[in-house]
Amino acid sequence: MKISGGVLCGGGARSNAVPLFLSRRISSLHISSSSSISDHVSFVKDVAATQPPQHLSQLLAILKTRGDTIISPGAKQGLIPLAIPLSQNSSGAVTALLRWPTAPPKLEMPVVEVRKHGVWLLAKTVDQYIHRILVEEDAKNSQERNEELFNASADAGEKLYRKGDFAESGISNLDGYLLKEVGIFPDVLERKVKRHFEEGDQVSALVTGEFYAKKEHFPGFARPFVFNAEVMLRVGRKVEAKDAARGALKSPWWTLGCMYQDVANIAQWDDEQIEYIKEKVTEEGRQEDLKKGKAPAQVVLDEAAFLLDLASIEGNWDDYLEQIAKCYEEAELNDVAKFILYKS
Protein backbone atom coordinates (compact mmCIF):
# COMPACT_ATOMS: atom_id res chain seq x y z
CA MET A 1 0.00 0.00 0.00
CA LYS A 2 1.21 3.48 -0.81
CA ILE A 3 2.44 5.58 2.07
CA SER A 4 1.37 9.19 2.06
CA GLY A 5 3.97 11.86 2.57
CA GLY A 6 5.06 15.23 1.19
CA VAL A 7 4.17 16.74 -2.13
CA LEU A 8 6.61 15.57 -4.76
CA CYS A 9 7.67 17.29 -7.91
CA GLY A 10 5.34 14.77 -9.52
CA GLY A 11 2.43 16.23 -7.62
CA GLY A 12 1.26 13.44 -5.35
CA ALA A 13 1.63 11.76 -1.99
CA ARG A 14 4.66 9.55 -1.69
CA SER A 15 6.91 8.11 0.94
CA ASN A 16 8.84 10.47 3.15
CA ALA A 17 11.90 8.75 1.71
CA VAL A 18 11.62 11.19 -1.20
CA PRO A 19 12.26 14.89 -0.53
CA LEU A 20 9.75 17.64 -1.23
CA PHE A 21 11.68 19.46 -3.94
CA LEU A 22 11.67 18.01 -5.93
CA SER A 23 9.68 0.58 -26.09
CA ARG A 24 12.73 3.06 -26.22
CA ARG A 25 11.61 3.61 -29.81
CA ILE A 26 8.82 6.16 -30.00
CA SER A 27 6.75 5.97 -33.16
CA SER A 28 4.45 8.52 -34.84
CA LEU A 29 6.31 11.56 -33.51
CA HIS A 30 5.85 14.82 -35.31
CA ILE A 31 9.40 15.64 -36.33
CA SER A 32 9.63 19.19 -37.54
CA SER A 33 12.64 20.19 -39.59
CA SER A 34 11.36 23.76 -39.40
CA SER A 35 11.34 23.72 -35.62
CA SER A 36 13.97 26.24 -34.61
CA ILE A 37 15.99 26.24 -31.43
CA SER A 38 14.23 29.42 -30.30
CA ASP A 39 10.90 27.55 -30.46
CA HIS A 40 11.94 25.42 -27.48
CA VAL A 41 12.96 28.38 -25.34
CA SER A 42 9.63 30.07 -26.05
CA PHE A 43 7.71 26.85 -25.44
CA VAL A 44 9.31 26.29 -22.04
CA LYS A 45 8.51 29.85 -21.02
CA ASP A 46 5.05 30.31 -22.53
CA VAL A 47 3.49 26.84 -22.62
CA ALA A 48 5.33 24.89 -19.91
CA ALA A 49 5.17 28.09 -17.84
CA THR A 50 8.59 27.70 -16.27
CA GLN A 51 12.09 29.16 -16.58
CA PRO A 52 14.07 27.85 -19.57
CA PRO A 53 17.52 26.46 -18.66
CA GLN A 54 20.22 29.04 -19.38
CA HIS A 55 22.04 26.90 -21.93
CA LEU A 56 19.07 25.14 -23.56
CA SER A 57 19.88 26.65 -26.97
CA GLN A 58 23.45 25.36 -26.77
CA LEU A 59 22.26 21.87 -25.82
CA LEU A 60 19.93 21.81 -28.82
CA ALA A 61 22.78 22.92 -31.09
CA ILE A 62 24.95 20.11 -29.70
CA LEU A 63 22.21 17.51 -30.19
CA LYS A 64 21.71 18.65 -33.78
CA THR A 65 25.45 18.62 -34.47
CA ARG A 66 25.85 15.06 -33.21
CA GLY A 67 23.18 13.92 -35.68
CA ASP A 68 19.88 14.09 -33.80
CA THR A 69 16.77 15.49 -35.46
CA ILE A 70 15.29 18.42 -33.58
CA ILE A 71 11.66 17.75 -32.64
CA SER A 72 8.93 20.33 -32.21
CA PRO A 73 8.54 20.91 -28.43
CA GLY A 74 4.79 20.49 -28.79
CA ALA A 75 5.10 17.01 -30.33
CA LYS A 76 3.92 15.38 -27.12
CA GLN A 77 1.38 12.93 -28.52
CA GLY A 78 1.98 9.43 -27.21
CA LEU A 79 4.65 10.61 -24.77
CA ILE A 80 4.46 11.05 -21.02
CA PRO A 81 2.73 14.45 -20.77
CA LEU A 82 5.41 15.94 -18.50
CA ALA A 83 8.06 15.72 -21.25
CA ILE A 84 9.17 18.58 -23.50
CA PRO A 85 10.72 16.86 -26.55
CA LEU A 86 14.07 18.16 -27.77
CA SER A 87 15.44 15.68 -30.29
CA GLN A 88 15.30 12.15 -31.66
CA ASN A 89 18.35 10.10 -32.59
CA SER A 90 18.77 7.56 -35.38
CA SER A 91 17.66 4.67 -33.16
CA GLY A 92 14.42 6.46 -32.27
CA ALA A 93 15.34 7.51 -28.73
CA VAL A 94 13.85 10.86 -27.73
CA THR A 95 15.74 13.32 -25.53
CA ALA A 96 13.50 15.69 -23.56
CA LEU A 97 13.24 18.00 -20.59
CA LEU A 98 11.09 16.85 -17.67
CA ARG A 99 8.64 19.43 -16.36
CA TRP A 100 7.85 18.44 -12.76
CA PRO A 101 4.33 19.76 -12.04
CA THR A 102 5.03 21.12 -8.55
CA ALA A 103 8.76 21.79 -8.56
CA PRO A 104 10.10 24.89 -6.81
CA PRO A 105 10.87 27.78 -9.21
CA LYS A 106 14.67 27.47 -8.96
CA LEU A 107 14.86 23.71 -9.57
CA GLU A 108 16.13 23.23 -13.12
CA MET A 109 14.40 20.67 -15.31
CA PRO A 110 16.33 17.41 -15.71
CA VAL A 111 17.24 15.94 -19.11
CA VAL A 112 15.62 12.57 -19.76
CA GLU A 113 15.23 9.91 -22.39
CA VAL A 114 11.55 9.25 -23.06
CA ARG A 115 10.50 5.62 -23.00
CA LYS A 116 7.14 3.92 -23.42
CA HIS A 117 6.59 3.44 -19.70
CA GLY A 118 8.14 6.72 -18.51
CA VAL A 119 11.54 8.33 -18.51
CA TRP A 120 15.20 7.52 -17.93
CA LEU A 121 17.27 10.24 -16.27
CA LEU A 122 20.18 11.37 -18.47
CA ALA A 123 21.35 14.29 -16.33
CA LYS A 124 19.99 16.37 -13.48
CA THR A 125 20.52 19.63 -15.37
CA VAL A 126 21.13 20.84 -18.91
CA ASP A 127 24.61 22.08 -17.93
CA GLN A 128 25.53 18.70 -16.50
CA TYR A 129 24.41 16.97 -19.69
CA ILE A 130 26.38 19.37 -21.90
CA HIS A 131 29.45 18.84 -19.71
CA ARG A 132 29.11 15.07 -20.04
CA ILE A 133 28.69 15.16 -23.83
CA LEU A 134 31.81 17.32 -24.22
CA VAL A 135 33.90 15.03 -22.01
CA GLU A 136 32.74 11.93 -23.90
CA GLU A 137 33.54 13.58 -27.23
CA ASP A 138 36.96 14.69 -25.98
CA ALA A 139 37.73 11.14 -24.84
CA LYS A 140 37.49 9.86 -28.43
CA ASN A 141 40.60 9.68 -30.59
CA SER A 142 41.21 12.57 -32.94
CA GLN A 143 39.86 10.72 -36.00
CA GLU A 144 36.51 9.97 -34.34
CA ARG A 145 36.13 13.28 -32.50
CA ASN A 146 33.57 15.76 -33.86
CA GLU A 147 35.21 19.15 -33.48
CA GLU A 148 32.01 20.86 -34.63
CA LEU A 149 30.34 19.69 -31.45
CA PHE A 150 32.67 21.82 -29.35
CA ASN A 151 31.94 24.80 -31.57
CA ALA A 152 28.21 24.19 -31.18
CA SER A 153 28.54 24.35 -27.39
CA ALA A 154 29.71 27.98 -27.74
CA ASP A 155 30.00 29.90 -24.47
CA ALA A 156 28.40 27.07 -22.48
CA GLY A 157 31.20 24.74 -23.52
CA GLU A 158 33.87 27.27 -22.60
CA LYS A 159 32.28 27.67 -19.20
CA LEU A 160 31.79 23.98 -18.45
CA TYR A 161 34.76 22.12 -19.91
CA ARG A 162 38.22 22.83 -21.31
CA LYS A 163 39.18 20.48 -24.11
CA GLY A 164 42.08 18.28 -23.05
CA ASP A 165 41.18 18.17 -19.34
CA PHE A 166 40.23 14.49 -19.51
CA ALA A 167 43.60 13.48 -20.96
CA GLU A 168 45.47 15.70 -18.52
CA SER A 169 43.58 14.34 -15.50
CA GLY A 170 45.42 11.04 -15.62
CA ILE A 171 42.14 9.19 -15.04
CA SER A 172 42.15 6.38 -17.61
CA ASN A 173 38.53 5.33 -17.11
CA LEU A 174 35.95 7.66 -18.71
CA ASP A 175 33.23 6.67 -16.24
CA GLY A 176 35.59 7.39 -13.38
CA TYR A 177 36.24 10.87 -14.73
CA LEU A 178 32.53 11.56 -15.19
CA LEU A 179 31.76 10.57 -11.59
CA LYS A 180 34.66 12.57 -10.18
CA GLU A 181 34.54 15.73 -12.30
CA VAL A 182 31.08 15.99 -13.87
CA GLY A 183 28.44 14.40 -11.63
CA ILE A 184 26.63 11.18 -10.83
CA PHE A 185 24.60 9.51 -13.57
CA PRO A 186 22.34 6.44 -13.32
CA ASP A 187 23.84 4.58 -16.28
CA VAL A 188 27.41 5.26 -15.13
CA LEU A 189 26.73 3.99 -11.61
CA GLU A 190 24.96 0.91 -12.96
CA ARG A 191 27.91 0.11 -15.21
CA LYS A 192 30.22 0.48 -12.23
CA VAL A 193 28.20 -2.06 -10.25
CA LYS A 194 28.21 -4.49 -13.19
CA ARG A 195 31.99 -4.19 -13.51
CA HIS A 196 32.38 -5.01 -9.81
CA PHE A 197 30.32 -8.17 -10.33
CA GLU A 198 32.38 -9.11 -13.40
CA GLU A 199 35.51 -8.75 -11.28
CA GLY A 200 33.97 -10.91 -8.55
CA ASP A 201 33.86 -8.04 -6.05
CA GLN A 202 30.39 -8.38 -4.50
CA VAL A 203 31.17 -6.09 -1.58
CA SER A 204 32.03 -3.15 -3.84
CA ALA A 205 28.97 -3.89 -5.96
CA LEU A 206 26.74 -3.71 -2.88
CA VAL A 207 28.39 -0.55 -1.60
CA THR A 208 27.98 1.19 -4.97
CA GLY A 209 24.37 0.03 -5.22
CA GLU A 210 23.61 1.50 -1.80
CA PHE A 211 25.37 4.74 -2.74
CA TYR A 212 23.26 4.95 -5.89
CA ALA A 213 20.07 4.61 -3.83
CA LYS A 214 20.86 7.38 -1.33
CA LYS A 215 17.82 9.65 -1.09
CA GLU A 216 19.61 12.89 -1.84
CA HIS A 217 21.23 11.78 -5.10
CA PHE A 218 18.23 11.45 -7.42
CA PRO A 219 15.20 12.92 -5.64
CA GLY A 220 11.89 11.92 -7.18
CA PHE A 221 13.35 9.03 -9.23
CA ALA A 222 12.62 5.39 -8.43
CA ARG A 223 15.28 3.83 -10.67
CA PRO A 224 18.09 3.75 -8.06
CA PHE A 225 15.90 1.73 -5.68
CA VAL A 226 14.91 -0.66 -8.48
CA PHE A 227 18.52 -1.28 -9.41
CA ASN A 228 19.52 -1.72 -5.78
CA ALA A 229 16.75 -4.32 -5.47
CA GLU A 230 18.20 -6.16 -8.47
CA VAL A 231 21.65 -6.08 -6.88
CA MET A 232 20.29 -7.51 -3.63
CA LEU A 233 18.49 -10.23 -5.55
CA ARG A 234 21.68 -11.13 -7.41
CA VAL A 235 23.58 -11.76 -4.17
CA GLY A 236 20.74 -13.78 -2.69
CA ARG A 237 19.37 -11.17 -0.29
CA LYS A 238 15.73 -11.75 -1.21
CA VAL A 239 14.15 -10.01 1.78
CA GLU A 240 16.22 -6.86 1.27
CA ALA A 241 15.48 -6.98 -2.46
CA LYS A 242 11.77 -7.15 -1.73
CA ASP A 243 11.98 -4.16 0.63
CA ALA A 244 13.99 -2.11 -1.88
CA ALA A 245 11.48 -2.89 -4.65
CA ARG A 246 8.58 -1.86 -2.43
CA GLY A 247 10.45 1.34 -1.62
CA ALA A 248 10.85 2.00 -5.35
CA LEU A 249 7.10 1.70 -5.86
CA LYS A 250 6.53 4.57 -3.43
CA SER A 251 8.09 6.88 -6.01
CA PRO A 252 6.44 7.68 -9.36
CA TRP A 253 6.16 4.50 -11.39
CA TRP A 254 7.14 6.34 -14.57
CA THR A 255 10.61 6.82 -13.03
CA LEU A 256 11.24 3.09 -12.46
CA GLY A 257 13.34 2.81 -15.62
CA CYS A 258 11.55 -0.43 -16.51
CA MET A 259 8.08 -1.94 -16.58
CA TYR A 260 6.02 -1.81 -13.39
CA GLN A 261 5.52 -5.58 -13.40
CA ASP A 262 9.28 -6.23 -13.27
CA VAL A 263 9.48 -4.35 -9.97
CA ALA A 264 6.21 -5.73 -8.61
CA ASN A 265 7.60 -9.25 -9.10
CA ILE A 266 10.64 -8.47 -6.93
CA ALA A 267 8.36 -6.75 -4.38
CA GLN A 268 6.22 -9.93 -4.33
CA TRP A 269 3.07 -7.95 -5.02
CA ASP A 270 0.35 -9.16 -7.35
CA ASP A 271 -2.23 -6.57 -8.40
CA GLU A 272 -3.02 -5.11 -4.97
CA GLN A 273 -1.03 -1.93 -5.60
CA ILE A 274 -2.82 -1.30 -8.89
CA GLU A 275 -6.22 -2.00 -7.35
CA TYR A 276 -5.42 0.30 -4.44
CA ILE A 277 -4.56 3.16 -6.79
CA LYS A 278 -7.63 2.56 -8.93
CA GLU A 279 -9.72 2.93 -5.78
CA LYS A 280 -7.90 6.15 -4.83
CA VAL A 281 -8.87 7.87 -8.12
CA THR A 282 -12.58 7.20 -7.70
CA GLU A 283 -15.00 9.70 -6.18
CA GLU A 284 -15.32 7.40 -3.17
CA GLY A 285 -11.55 7.41 -2.72
CA ARG A 286 -11.46 11.19 -2.93
CA GLN A 287 -14.23 11.59 -0.35
CA GLU A 288 -12.49 9.15 1.98
CA ASP A 289 -9.30 11.25 1.88
CA LEU A 290 -11.25 14.45 2.49
CA LYS A 291 -12.98 12.88 5.50
CA LYS A 292 -9.53 12.02 6.89
CA GLY A 293 -8.73 15.74 6.87
CA LYS A 294 -6.47 15.85 3.85
CA ALA A 295 -6.48 19.28 2.14
CA PRO A 296 -8.59 19.33 -1.05
CA ALA A 297 -5.66 20.58 -3.15
CA GLN A 298 -3.46 17.75 -1.87
CA VAL A 299 -6.16 15.19 -2.64
CA VAL A 300 -6.32 16.18 -6.31
CA LEU A 301 -2.52 16.41 -6.60
CA ASP A 302 -2.32 12.87 -5.23
CA GLU A 303 -4.95 11.82 -7.74
CA ALA A 304 -2.94 13.30 -10.63
CA ALA A 305 0.14 11.38 -9.47
CA PHE A 306 -1.85 8.14 -9.21
CA LEU A 307 -3.27 8.63 -12.71
CA LEU A 308 0.26 9.07 -14.07
CA ASP A 309 1.20 5.83 -12.33
CA LEU A 310 -1.71 4.00 -13.95
CA ALA A 311 -0.89 5.43 -17.38
CA SER A 312 2.72 4.25 -17.05
CA ILE A 313 1.73 0.59 -16.70
CA GLU A 314 0.71 0.30 -20.35
CA GLY A 315 2.27 3.55 -21.56
CA ASN A 316 -1.14 4.75 -22.75
CA TRP A 317 -0.56 8.37 -21.71
CA ASP A 318 -3.04 10.04 -24.03
CA ASP A 319 -5.95 8.10 -22.48
CA TYR A 320 -5.39 9.87 -19.15
CA LEU A 321 -4.65 13.44 -20.25
CA GLU A 322 -8.10 14.90 -19.60
CA GLN A 323 -8.33 13.39 -16.10
CA ILE A 324 -4.82 14.46 -15.14
CA ALA A 325 -5.33 18.00 -16.42
CA LYS A 326 -8.62 18.28 -14.53
CA CYS A 327 -6.83 17.40 -11.29
CA TYR A 328 -4.29 20.19 -11.81
CA GLU A 329 -7.09 22.62 -12.64
CA GLU A 330 -8.81 21.74 -9.37
CA ALA A 331 -5.51 22.30 -7.58
CA GLU A 332 -5.42 25.76 -9.23
CA LEU A 333 -2.36 24.84 -11.28
CA ASN A 334 -3.95 26.02 -14.51
CA ASP A 335 -0.63 26.52 -16.31
CA VAL A 336 0.29 22.89 -15.66
CA ALA A 337 -3.14 21.73 -16.83
CA LYS A 338 -2.77 23.63 -20.11
CA PHE A 339 0.72 22.22 -20.62
CA ILE A 340 -0.56 18.68 -20.05
CA LEU A 341 -3.27 19.12 -22.71
CA TYR A 342 -1.13 21.03 -25.23
CA LYS A 343 -1.12 19.57 -28.74
CA SER A 344 0.90 21.00 -31.63
PDB file of N, CA, C and O in Angstrom, residues 182-215:
ATOM      1  N   VAL A 182      32.294  15.471 -13.219  1.00  0.00           N
ATOM      2  CA  VAL A 182      31.078  15.990 -13.865  1.00  0.00           C
ATOM      3  C   VAL A 182      29.853  15.835 -12.974  1.00  0.00           C
ATOM      4  O   VAL A 182      29.111  16.795 -12.736  1.00  0.00           O
ATOM      5  N   GLY A 183      29.612  14.631 -12.482  1.00  0.00           N
ATOM      6  CA  GLY A 183      28.443  14.397 -11.629  1.00  0.00           C
ATOM      7  C   GLY A 183      28.094  12.923 -11.626  1.00  0.00           C
ATOM      8  O   GLY A 183      28.743  12.106 -12.295  1.00  0.00           O
ATOM      9  N   ILE A 184      27.061  12.576 -10.877  1.00  0.00           N
ATOM     10  CA  ILE A 184      26.631  11.179 -10.829  1.00  0.00           C
ATOM     11  C   ILE A 184      25.487  10.965 -11.819  1.00  0.00           C
ATOM     12  O   ILE A 184      24.591  11.791 -11.934  1.00  0.00           O
ATOM     13  N   PHE A 185      25.566   9.846 -12.539  1.00  0.00           N
ATOM     14  CA  PHE A 185      24.596   9.513 -13.574  1.00  0.00           C
ATOM     15  C   PHE A 185      24.129   8.076 -13.371  1.00  0.00           C
ATOM     16  O   PHE A 185      24.952   7.195 -13.095  1.00  0.00           O
ATOM     17  N   PRO A 186      22.824   7.806 -13.531  1.00  0.00           N
ATOM     18  CA  PRO A 186      22.336   6.443 -13.324  1.00  0.00           C
ATOM     19  C   PRO A 186      23.048   5.385 -14.152  1.00  0.00           C
ATOM     20  O   PRO A 186      23.458   4.349 -13.617  1.00  0.00           O
ATOM     21  N   ASP A 187      23.234   5.618 -15.442  1.00  0.00           N
ATOM     22  CA  ASP A 187      23.841   4.582 -16.276  1.00  0.00           C
ATOM     23  C   ASP A 187      25.301   4.347 -15.910  1.00  0.00           C
ATOM     24  O   ASP A 187      25.786   3.208 -15.941  1.00  0.00           O
ATOM     25  N   VAL A 188      25.998   5.397 -15.505  1.00  0.00           N
ATOM     26  CA  VAL A 188      27.408   5.260 -15.132  1.00  0.00           C
ATOM     27  C   VAL A 188      27.538   4.442 -13.846  1.00  0.00           C
ATOM     28  O   VAL A 188      28.387   3.541 -13.740  1.00  0.00           O
ATOM     29  N   LEU A 189      26.689   4.737 -12.863  1.00  0.00           N
ATOM     30  CA  LEU A 189      26.732   3.989 -11.607  1.00  0.00           C
ATOM     31  C   LEU A 189      26.338   2.532 -11.819  1.00  0.00           C
ATOM     32  O   LEU A 189      26.933   1.625 -11.216  1.00  0.00           O
ATOM     33  N   GLU A 190      25.379   2.291 -12.701  1.00  0.00           N
ATOM     34  CA  GLU A 190      24.964   0.912 -12.956  1.00  0.00           C
ATOM     35  C   GLU A 190      26.064   0.125 -13.665  1.00  0.00           C
ATOM     36  O   GLU A 190      26.294  -1.047 -13.362  1.00  0.00           O
ATOM     37  N   ARG A 191      26.765   0.782 -14.568  1.00  0.00           N
ATOM     38  CA  ARG A 191      27.909   0.110 -15.211  1.00  0.00           C
ATOM     39  C   ARG A 191      28.999  -0.212 -14.200  1.00  0.00           C
ATOM     40  O   ARG A 191      29.648  -1.256 -14.270  1.00  0.00           O
ATOM     41  N   LYS A 192      29.192   0.702 -13.255  1.00  0.00           N
ATOM     42  CA  LYS A 192      30.216   0.483 -12.230  1.00  0.00           C
ATOM     43  C   LYS A 192      29.896  -0.754 -11.394  1.00  0.00           C
ATOM     44  O   LYS A 192      30.781  -1.574 -11.091  1.00  0.00           O
ATOM     45  N   VAL A 193      28.630  -0.892 -11.023  1.00  0.00           N
ATOM     46  CA  VAL A 193      28.204  -2.063 -10.249  1.00  0.00           C
ATOM     47  C   VAL A 193      28.428  -3.338 -11.065  1.00  0.00           C
ATOM     48  O   VAL A 193      28.942  -4.348 -10.553  1.00  0.00           O
ATOM     49  N   LYS A 194      28.051  -3.302 -12.338  1.00  0.00           N
ATOM     50  CA  LYS A 194      28.205  -4.491 -13.191  1.00  0.00           C
ATOM     51  C   LYS A 194      29.669  -4.879 -13.342  1.00  0.00           C
ATOM     52  O   LYS A 194      30.010  -6.066 -13.364  1.00  0.00           O
ATOM     53  N   ARG A 195      30.551  -3.882 -13.425  1.00  0.00           N
ATOM     54  CA  ARG A 195      31.991  -4.186 -13.512  1.00  0.00           C
ATOM     55  C   ARG A 195      32.481  -4.862 -12.229  1.00  0.00           C
ATOM     56  O   ARG A 195      33.301  -5.783 -12.283  1.00  0.00           O
ATOM     57  N   HIS A 196      31.985  -4.389 -11.084  1.00  0.00           N
ATOM     58  CA  HIS A 196      32.377  -5.015  -9.815  1.00  0.00           C
ATOM     59  C   HIS A 196      31.970  -6.492  -9.797  1.00  0.00           C
ATOM     60  O   HIS A 196      32.741  -7.351  -9.354  1.00  0.00           O
ATOM     61  N   PHE A 197      30.775  -6.771 -10.291  1.00  0.00           N
ATOM     62  CA  PHE A 197      30.325  -8.169 -10.334  1.00  0.00           C
ATOM     63  C   PHE A 197      31.199  -8.992 -11.277  1.00  0.00           C
ATOM     64  O   PHE A 197      31.564 -10.125 -10.974  1.00  0.00           O
ATOM     65  N   GLU A 198      31.529  -8.412 -12.427  1.00  0.00           N
ATOM     66  CA  GLU A 198      32.376  -9.110 -13.399  1.00  0.00           C
ATOM     67  C   GLU A 198      33.738  -9.432 -12.811  1.00  0.00           C
ATOM     68  O   GLU A 198      34.359 -10.454 -13.156  1.00  0.00           O
ATOM     69  N   GLU A 199      34.212  -8.545 -11.921  1.00  0.00           N
ATOM     70  CA  GLU A 199      35.511  -8.748 -11.279  1.00  0.00           C
ATOM     71  C   GLU A 199      35.406  -9.621 -10.030  1.00  0.00           C
ATOM     72  O   GLU A 199      36.406  -9.876  -9.356  1.00  0.00           O
ATOM     73  N   GLY A 200      34.180 -10.064  -9.713  1.00  0.00           N
ATOM     74  CA  GLY A 200      33.968 -10.915  -8.546  1.00  0.00           C
ATOM     75  C   GLY A 200      33.981 -10.178  -7.221  1.00  0.00           C
ATOM     76  O   GLY A 200      34.137 -10.800  -6.163  1.00  0.00           O
ATOM     77  N   ASP A 201      33.814  -8.863  -7.264  1.00  0.00           N
ATOM     78  CA  ASP A 201      33.856  -8.042  -6.053  1.00  0.00           C
ATOM     79  C   ASP A 201      32.434  -7.675  -5.619  1.00  0.00           C
ATOM     80  O   ASP A 201      31.927  -6.587  -5.898  1.00  0.00           O
ATOM     81  N   GLN A 202      31.774  -8.591  -4.922  1.00  0.00           N
ATOM     82  CA  GLN A 202      30.390  -8.377  -4.503  1.00  0.00           C
ATOM     83  C   GLN A 202      30.256  -7.248  -3.479  1.00  0.00           C
ATOM     84  O   GLN A 202      29.270  -6.504  -3.498  1.00  0.00           O
ATOM     85  N   VAL A 203      31.242  -7.127  -2.623  1.00  0.00           N
ATOM     86  CA  VAL A 203      31.174  -6.090  -1.579  1.00  0.00           C
ATOM     87  C   VAL A 203      31.123  -4.699  -2.219  1.00  0.00           C
ATOM     88  O   VAL A 203      30.280  -3.863  -1.871  1.00  0.00           O
ATOM     89  N   SER A 204      32.015  -4.451  -3.170  1.00  0.00           N
ATOM     90  CA  SER A 204      32.034  -3.152  -3.837  1.00  0.00           C
ATOM     91  C   SER A 204      30.753  -2.925  -4.637  1.00  0.00           C
ATOM     92  O   SER A 204      30.250  -1.798  -4.732  1.00  0.00           O
ATOM     93  N   ALA A 205      30.219  -4.004  -5.213  1.00  0.00           N
ATOM     94  CA  ALA A 205      28.965  -3.894  -5.958  1.00  0.00           C
ATOM     95  C   ALA A 205      27.839  -3.464  -5.027  1.00  0.00           C
ATOM     96  O   ALA A 205      27.034  -2.577  -5.359  1.00  0.00           O
ATOM     97  N   LEU A 206      27.780  -4.057  -3.859  1.00  0.00           N
ATOM     98  CA  LEU A 206      26.738  -3.714  -2.884  1.00  0.00           C
ATOM     99  C   LEU A 206      26.895  -2.283  -2.377  1.00  0.00           C
ATOM    100  O   LEU A 206      25.912  -1.545  -2.252  1.00  0.00           O
ATOM    101  N   VAL A 207      28.130  -1.903  -2.099  1.00  0.00           N
ATOM    102  CA  VAL A 207      28.390  -0.545  -1.603  1.00  0.00           C
ATOM    103  C   VAL A 207      27.983   0.492  -2.640  1.00  0.00           C
ATOM    104  O   VAL A 207      27.345   1.505  -2.329  1.00  0.00           O
ATOM    105  N   THR A 208      28.329   0.245  -3.902  1.00  0.00           N
ATOM    106  CA  THR A 208      27.984   1.188  -4.971  1.00  0.00           C
ATOM    107  C   THR A 208      26.477   1.233  -5.182  1.00  0.00           C
ATOM    108  O   THR A 208      25.898   2.301  -5.407  1.00  0.00           O
ATOM    109  N   GLY A 209      25.823   0.078  -5.083  1.00  0.00           N
ATOM    110  CA  GLY A 209      24.368   0.032  -5.216  1.00  0.00           C
ATOM    111  C   GLY A 209      23.671   0.829  -4.136  1.00  0.00           C
ATOM    112  O   GLY A 209      22.696   1.546  -4.395  1.00  0.00           O
ATOM    113  N   GLU A 210      24.189   0.736  -2.907  1.00  0.00           N
ATOM    114  CA  GLU A 210      23.607   1.500  -1.798  1.00  0.00           C
ATOM    115  C   GLU A 210      23.868   2.999  -1.965  1.00  0.00           C
ATOM    116  O   GLU A 210      23.018   3.828  -1.645  1.00  0.00           O
ATOM    117  N   PHE A 211      25.049   3.335  -2.464  1.00  0.00           N
ATOM    118  CA  PHE A 211      25.373   4.738  -2.737  1.00  0.00           C
ATOM    119  C   PHE A 211      24.402   5.313  -3.774  1.00  0.00           C
ATOM    120  O   PHE A 211      23.883   6.421  -3.619  1.00  0.00           O
ATOM    121  N   TYR A 212      24.175   4.557  -4.817  1.00  0.00           N
ATOM    122  CA  TYR A 212      23.259   4.950  -5.895  1.00  0.00           C
ATOM    123  C   TYR A 212      21.871   5.272  -5.337  1.00  0.00           C
ATOM    124  O   TYR A 212      21.210   6.228  -5.768  1.00  0.00           O
ATOM    125  N   ALA A 213      21.433   4.482  -4.357  1.00  0.00           N
ATOM    126  CA  ALA A 213      20.071   4.610  -3.833  1.00  0.00           C
ATOM    127  C   ALA A 213      19.939   5.608  -2.682  1.00  0.00           C
ATOM    128  O   ALA A 213      18.875   5.690  -2.070  1.00  0.00           O
ATOM    129  N   LYS A 214      20.989   6.364  -2.380  1.00  0.00           N
ATOM    130  CA  LYS A 214      20.859   7.378  -1.332  1.00  0.00           C
ATOM    131  C   LYS A 214      19.825   8.423  -1.737  1.00  0.00           C
ATOM    132  O   LYS A 214      19.816   8.896  -2.872  1.00  0.00           O
ATOM    133  N   LYS A 215      18.976   8.798  -0.797  1.00  0.00           N
ATOM    134  CA  LYS A 215      17.821   9.654  -1.092  1.00  0.00           C
ATOM    135  C   LYS A 215      18.189  10.951  -1.786  1.00  0.00           C
ATOM    136  O   LYS A 215      17.484  11.416  -2.681  1.00  0.00           O
TER     137      LYS A 215
END
